[in-house]
GROMACS .gro file of C-alpha atoms in nm:
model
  271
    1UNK     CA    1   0.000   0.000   0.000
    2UNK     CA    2   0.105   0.344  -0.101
    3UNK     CA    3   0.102   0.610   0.156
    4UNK     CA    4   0.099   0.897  -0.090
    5UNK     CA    5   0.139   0.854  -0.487
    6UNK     CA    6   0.395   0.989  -0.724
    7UNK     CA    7   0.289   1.113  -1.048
    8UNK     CA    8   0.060   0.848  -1.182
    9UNK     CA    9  -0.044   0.500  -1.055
   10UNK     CA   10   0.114   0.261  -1.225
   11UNK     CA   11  -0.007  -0.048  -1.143
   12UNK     CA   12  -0.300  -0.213  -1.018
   13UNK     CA   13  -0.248  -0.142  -0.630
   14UNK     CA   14  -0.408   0.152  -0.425
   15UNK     CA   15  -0.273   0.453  -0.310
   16UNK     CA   16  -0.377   0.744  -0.044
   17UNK     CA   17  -0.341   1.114  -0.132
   18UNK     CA   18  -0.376   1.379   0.111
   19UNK     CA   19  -0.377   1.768   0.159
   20UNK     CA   20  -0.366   2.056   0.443
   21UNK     CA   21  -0.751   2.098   0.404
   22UNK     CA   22  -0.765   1.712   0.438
   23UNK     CA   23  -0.925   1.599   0.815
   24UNK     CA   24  -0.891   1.250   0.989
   25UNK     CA   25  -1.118   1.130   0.815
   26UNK     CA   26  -0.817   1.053   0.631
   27UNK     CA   27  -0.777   0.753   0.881
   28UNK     CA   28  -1.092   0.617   0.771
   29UNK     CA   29  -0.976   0.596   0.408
   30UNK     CA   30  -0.611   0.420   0.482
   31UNK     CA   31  -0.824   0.163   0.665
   32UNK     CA   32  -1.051   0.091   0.406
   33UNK     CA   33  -0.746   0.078   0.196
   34UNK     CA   34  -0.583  -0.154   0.391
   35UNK     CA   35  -0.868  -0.412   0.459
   36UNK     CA   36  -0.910  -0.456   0.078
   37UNK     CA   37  -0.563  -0.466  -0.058
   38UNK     CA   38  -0.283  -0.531   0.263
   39UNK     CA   39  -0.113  -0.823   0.213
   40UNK     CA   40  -0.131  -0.936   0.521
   41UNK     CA   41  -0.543  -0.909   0.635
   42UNK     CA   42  -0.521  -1.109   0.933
   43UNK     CA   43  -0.292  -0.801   1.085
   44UNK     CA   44  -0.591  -0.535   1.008
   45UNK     CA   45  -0.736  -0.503   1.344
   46UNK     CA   46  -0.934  -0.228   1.352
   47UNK     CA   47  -0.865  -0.147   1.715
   48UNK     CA   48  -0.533  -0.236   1.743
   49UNK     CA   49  -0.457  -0.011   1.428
   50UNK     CA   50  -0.726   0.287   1.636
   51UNK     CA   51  -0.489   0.285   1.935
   52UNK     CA   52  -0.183   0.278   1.703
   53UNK     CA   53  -0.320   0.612   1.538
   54UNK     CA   54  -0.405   0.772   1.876
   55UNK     CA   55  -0.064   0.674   2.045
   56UNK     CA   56   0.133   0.821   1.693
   57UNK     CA   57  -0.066   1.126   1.748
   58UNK     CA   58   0.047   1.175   2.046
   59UNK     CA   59   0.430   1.077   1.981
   60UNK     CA   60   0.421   1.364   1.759
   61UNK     CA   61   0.352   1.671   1.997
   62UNK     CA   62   0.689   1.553   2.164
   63UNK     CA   63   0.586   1.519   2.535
   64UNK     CA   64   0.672   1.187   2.643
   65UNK     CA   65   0.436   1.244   2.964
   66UNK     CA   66   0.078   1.339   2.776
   67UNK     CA   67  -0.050   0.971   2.737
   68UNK     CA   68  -0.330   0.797   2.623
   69UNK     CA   69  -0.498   0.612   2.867
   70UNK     CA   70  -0.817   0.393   2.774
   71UNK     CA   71  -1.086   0.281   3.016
   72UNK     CA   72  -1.004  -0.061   3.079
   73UNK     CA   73  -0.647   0.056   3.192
   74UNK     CA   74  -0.762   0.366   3.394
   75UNK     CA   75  -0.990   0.103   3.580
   76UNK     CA   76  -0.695  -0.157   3.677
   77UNK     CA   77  -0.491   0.158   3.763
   78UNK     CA   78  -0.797   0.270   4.000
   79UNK     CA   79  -0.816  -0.078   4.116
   80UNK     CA   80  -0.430  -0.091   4.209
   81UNK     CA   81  -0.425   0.272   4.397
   82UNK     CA   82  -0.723   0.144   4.582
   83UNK     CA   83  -0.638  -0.149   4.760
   84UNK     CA   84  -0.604  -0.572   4.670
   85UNK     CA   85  -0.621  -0.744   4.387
   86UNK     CA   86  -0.438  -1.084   4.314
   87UNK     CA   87  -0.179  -1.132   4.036
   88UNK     CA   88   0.233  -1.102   4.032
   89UNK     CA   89   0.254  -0.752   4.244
   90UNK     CA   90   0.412  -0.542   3.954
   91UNK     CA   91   0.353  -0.214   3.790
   92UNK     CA   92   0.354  -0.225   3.443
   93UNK     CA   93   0.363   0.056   3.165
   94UNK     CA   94   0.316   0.075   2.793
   95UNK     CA   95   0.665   0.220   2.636
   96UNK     CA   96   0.477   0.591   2.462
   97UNK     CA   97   0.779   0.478   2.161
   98UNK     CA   98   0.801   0.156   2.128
   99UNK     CA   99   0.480   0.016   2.248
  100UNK     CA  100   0.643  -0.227   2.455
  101UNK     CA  101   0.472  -0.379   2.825
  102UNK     CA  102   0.799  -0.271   3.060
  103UNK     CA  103   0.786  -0.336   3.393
  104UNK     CA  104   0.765  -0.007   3.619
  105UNK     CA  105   0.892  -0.145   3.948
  106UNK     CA  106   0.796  -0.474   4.140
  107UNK     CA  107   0.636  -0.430   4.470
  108UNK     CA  108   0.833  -0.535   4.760
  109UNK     CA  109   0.821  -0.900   4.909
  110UNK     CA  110   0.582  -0.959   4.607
  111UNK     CA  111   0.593  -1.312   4.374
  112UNK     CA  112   0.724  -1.097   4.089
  113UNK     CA  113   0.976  -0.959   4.276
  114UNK     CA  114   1.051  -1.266   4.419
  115UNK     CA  115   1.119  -1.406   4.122
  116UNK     CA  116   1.359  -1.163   3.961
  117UNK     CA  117   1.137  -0.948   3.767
  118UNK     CA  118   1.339  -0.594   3.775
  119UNK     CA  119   1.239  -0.250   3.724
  120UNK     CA  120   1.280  -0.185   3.327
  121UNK     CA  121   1.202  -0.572   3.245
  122UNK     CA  122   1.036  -0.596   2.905
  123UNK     CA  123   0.739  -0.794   2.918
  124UNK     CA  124   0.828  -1.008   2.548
  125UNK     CA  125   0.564  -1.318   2.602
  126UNK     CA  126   0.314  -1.383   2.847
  127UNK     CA  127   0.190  -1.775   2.869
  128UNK     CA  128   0.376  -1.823   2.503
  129UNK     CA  129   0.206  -1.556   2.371
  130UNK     CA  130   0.350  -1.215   2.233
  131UNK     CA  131   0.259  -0.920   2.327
  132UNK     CA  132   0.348  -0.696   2.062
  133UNK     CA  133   0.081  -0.490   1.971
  134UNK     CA  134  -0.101  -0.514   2.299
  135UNK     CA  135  -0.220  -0.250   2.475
  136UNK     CA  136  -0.136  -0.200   2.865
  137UNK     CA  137  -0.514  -0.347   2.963
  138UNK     CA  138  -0.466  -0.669   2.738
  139UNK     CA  139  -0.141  -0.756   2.932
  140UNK     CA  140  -0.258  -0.704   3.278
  141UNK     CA  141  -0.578  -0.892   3.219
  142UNK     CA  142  -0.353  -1.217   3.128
  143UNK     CA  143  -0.099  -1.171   3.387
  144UNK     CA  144  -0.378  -1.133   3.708
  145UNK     CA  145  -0.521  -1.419   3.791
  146UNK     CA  146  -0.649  -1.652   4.068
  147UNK     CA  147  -0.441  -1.718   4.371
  148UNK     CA  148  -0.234  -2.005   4.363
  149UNK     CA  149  -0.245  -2.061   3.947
  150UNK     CA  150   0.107  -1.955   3.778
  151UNK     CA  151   0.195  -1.766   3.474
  152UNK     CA  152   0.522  -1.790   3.290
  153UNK     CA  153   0.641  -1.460   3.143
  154UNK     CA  154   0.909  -1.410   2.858
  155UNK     CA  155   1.145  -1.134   2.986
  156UNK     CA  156   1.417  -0.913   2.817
  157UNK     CA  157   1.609  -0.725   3.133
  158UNK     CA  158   1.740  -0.389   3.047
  159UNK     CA  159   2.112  -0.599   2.956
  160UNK     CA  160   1.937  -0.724   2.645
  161UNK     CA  161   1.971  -1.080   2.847
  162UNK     CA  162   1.621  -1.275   2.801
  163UNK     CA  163   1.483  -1.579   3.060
  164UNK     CA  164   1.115  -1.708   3.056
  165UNK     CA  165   1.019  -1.676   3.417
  166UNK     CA  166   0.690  -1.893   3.642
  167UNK     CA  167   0.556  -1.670   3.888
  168UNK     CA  168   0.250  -1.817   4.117
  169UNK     CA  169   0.033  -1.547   4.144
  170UNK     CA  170  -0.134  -1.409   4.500
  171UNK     CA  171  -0.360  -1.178   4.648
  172UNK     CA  172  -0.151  -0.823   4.652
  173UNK     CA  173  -0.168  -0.555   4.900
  174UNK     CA  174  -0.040  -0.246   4.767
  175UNK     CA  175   0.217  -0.133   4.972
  176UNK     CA  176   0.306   0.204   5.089
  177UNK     CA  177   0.532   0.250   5.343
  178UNK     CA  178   0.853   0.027   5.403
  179UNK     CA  179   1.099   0.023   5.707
  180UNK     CA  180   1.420  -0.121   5.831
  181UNK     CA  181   1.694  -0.113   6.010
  182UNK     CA  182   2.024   0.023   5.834
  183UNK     CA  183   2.407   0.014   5.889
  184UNK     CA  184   2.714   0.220   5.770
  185UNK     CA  185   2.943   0.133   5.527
  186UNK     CA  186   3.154  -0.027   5.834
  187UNK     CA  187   2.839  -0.254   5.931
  188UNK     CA  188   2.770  -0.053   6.218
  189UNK     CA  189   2.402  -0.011   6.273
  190UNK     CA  190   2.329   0.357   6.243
  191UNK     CA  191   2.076   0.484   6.533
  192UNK     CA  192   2.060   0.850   6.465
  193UNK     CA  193   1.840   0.791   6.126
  194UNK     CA  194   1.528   0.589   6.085
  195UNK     CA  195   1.497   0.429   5.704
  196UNK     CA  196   1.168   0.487   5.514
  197UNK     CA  197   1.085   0.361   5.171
  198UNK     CA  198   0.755   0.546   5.024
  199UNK     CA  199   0.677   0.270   4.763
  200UNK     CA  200   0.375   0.509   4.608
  201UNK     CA  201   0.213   0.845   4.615
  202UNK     CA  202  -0.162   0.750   4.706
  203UNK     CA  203  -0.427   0.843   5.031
  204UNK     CA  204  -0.318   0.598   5.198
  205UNK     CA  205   0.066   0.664   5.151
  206UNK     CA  206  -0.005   0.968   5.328
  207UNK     CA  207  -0.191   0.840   5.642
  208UNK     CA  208   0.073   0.493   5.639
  209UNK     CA  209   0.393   0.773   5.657
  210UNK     CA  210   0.216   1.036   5.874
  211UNK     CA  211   0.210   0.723   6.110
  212UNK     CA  212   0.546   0.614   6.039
  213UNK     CA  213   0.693   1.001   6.110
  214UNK     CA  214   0.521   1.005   6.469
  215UNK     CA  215   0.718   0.663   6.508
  216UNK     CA  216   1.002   0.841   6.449
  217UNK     CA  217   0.947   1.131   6.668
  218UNK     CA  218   0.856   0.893   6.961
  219UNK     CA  219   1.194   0.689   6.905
  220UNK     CA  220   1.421   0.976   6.955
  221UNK     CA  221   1.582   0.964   6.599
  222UNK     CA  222   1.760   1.251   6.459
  223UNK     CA  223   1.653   1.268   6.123
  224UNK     CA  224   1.488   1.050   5.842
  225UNK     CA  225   1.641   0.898   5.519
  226UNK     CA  226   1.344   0.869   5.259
  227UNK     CA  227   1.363   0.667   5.025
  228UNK     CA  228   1.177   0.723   4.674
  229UNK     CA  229   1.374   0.514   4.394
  230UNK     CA  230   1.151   0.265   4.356
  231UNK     CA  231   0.838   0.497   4.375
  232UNK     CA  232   0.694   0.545   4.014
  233UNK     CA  233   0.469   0.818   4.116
  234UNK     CA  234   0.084   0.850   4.205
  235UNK     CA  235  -0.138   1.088   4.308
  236UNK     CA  236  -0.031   1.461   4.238
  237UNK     CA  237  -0.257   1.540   4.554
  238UNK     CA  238  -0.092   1.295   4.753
  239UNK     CA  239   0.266   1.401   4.665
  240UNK     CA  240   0.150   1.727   4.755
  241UNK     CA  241   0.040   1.586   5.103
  242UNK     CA  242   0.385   1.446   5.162
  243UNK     CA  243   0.587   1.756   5.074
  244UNK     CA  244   0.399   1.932   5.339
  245UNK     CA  245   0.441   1.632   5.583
  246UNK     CA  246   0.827   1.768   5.547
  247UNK     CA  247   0.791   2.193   5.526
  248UNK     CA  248   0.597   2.363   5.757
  249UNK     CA  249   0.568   2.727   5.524
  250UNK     CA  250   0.630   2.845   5.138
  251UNK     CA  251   0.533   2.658   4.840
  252UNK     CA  252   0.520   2.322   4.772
  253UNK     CA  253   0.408   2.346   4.365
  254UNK     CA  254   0.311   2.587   4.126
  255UNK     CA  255   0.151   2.477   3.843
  256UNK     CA  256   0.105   2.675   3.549
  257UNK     CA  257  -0.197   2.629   3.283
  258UNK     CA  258  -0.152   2.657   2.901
  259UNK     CA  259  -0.306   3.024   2.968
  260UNK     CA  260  -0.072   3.123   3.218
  261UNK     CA  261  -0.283   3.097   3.515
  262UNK     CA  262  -0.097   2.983   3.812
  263UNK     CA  263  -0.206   2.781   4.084
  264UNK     CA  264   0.006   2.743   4.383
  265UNK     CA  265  -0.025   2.486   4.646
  266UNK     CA  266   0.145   2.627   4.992
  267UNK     CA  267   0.281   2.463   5.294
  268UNK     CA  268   0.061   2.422   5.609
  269UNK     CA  269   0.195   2.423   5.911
  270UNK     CA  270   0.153   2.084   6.111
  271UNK     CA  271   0.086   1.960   5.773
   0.00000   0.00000   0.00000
């Protein structure tokens, strides 16, 4: 198939033309195009080919953080931020580029993590099955799954190095907050500084490390080493709430609209 056609046609196959006064309904044509004459019709799937379009769109304003994200996967993401749900105990992303399932980060003490799944794993096969061309939704819906029942994944770690992996999935809590005692780089066990890993930005983040602070305060410890590397982000609201947990006056975030308008979100004290 032809995207656009020099001079004349010269043979029997179809071509697409366009102009600046054209609309999307351009889209509409290159499909019908491509159900009649692609070579390959068993690859013309109309929604597969939809979200292609919509993620390409995208791709070309050049901000790698304005994303589509279609119902199915806005509800798992609800379902994660909200509590339970059993599966592997991963966060998983669609590569804006590539279209690739990549792993965001593992939760702690979960199966996946447990079984070597790292933060940047590609996601190449799930069950024996590729997933190229599948959207964030499709992969999550194969990898959850009952309690106790296993699923192998096919995974490329960020090395290039590839392993097919059997993870028994279980029900996941979605952790927040994680603790533990730390030494020096003699072994010494350091006193003065309690350890705390915020694993998410969510509601419940907030209340779990508002907790864990007034733990702190009633131990006597100095100061507090937080941790946020493997903390792929959350709630802009909740990160908000943490910020202040931390400054007790000025601002925390300004954000700025596409007309300029400003809105600033300031400290509170006690916060």
């Amino acid at each position: 198939v032809v995207g656009y056609a020099l001079g004349e046609n010269g043979g029997g196959g179809s071509s697409v033309t366009t102009t600046a006064e054209d609309d999307f309904g351009i889209l509409d044509e290159i499909l019908d195009v491509l159900r009649e004459d692609f070579i390959s019709p068993e690859a013309v799937d109309p929604e597969i080919l939809k979200l292609g379009a919509i993620n390409g769109i995208l791709q070309a304003l050049g901000d790698p953080h304005t994303v589509y994200i279609d119902p199915e996967s806005y509800a798992l993401g609800i379902d994660v931020i909200s509590g339970t749900f059993e599966g592997i105990g991963a966060q998983v992303e669609q590569d804006p580029i590539s279209g690739e399932i990549v792993i965001v980060t593992p939760f702690r003490d979960s199966p996946a993590e447990k079984a070597g799944i790292r933060p940047g794993d590609t996601i190449l096969t799930v069950d024996g099955e590729s997933t190229e061309g599948w959207s964030v939704a499709q992969a999550v819906r194969l990898i959850r799954g009952p309690e106790g029942t296993e699923v192998v994944l096919g995974i490329e770690h960020p090395d290039g190095t590839t392993k097919d992996v059997r993870i028994t999935r279980n029900t996941i809590t979605i952790p927040t907050v994680f603790t533990r005692e730390i030494e020096d780089a003699a072994g010494n066990e350091v006193t003065e500084f309690a350890y705390i890993e915020l694993q998410q930005f969510t509601d419940q983040a907030v209340r779990d490390l508002r907790d864990e602070l007034r733990r702190v305060v009633d131990d006597g410890y100095q100061g507090v080493i937080l941790d946020l590397r493997r903390n792929p982000g959350g709630s802009l609201e909740a990160t908000v709430a943490v910020a202040n947990l931390f400054i007790d006056e000025g601002i925390i975030l300004t954000q700025v609209g596409r007309d300029g308008e400003e809105t600033v979100s300031r400290a509170e004290a006690g916060g």
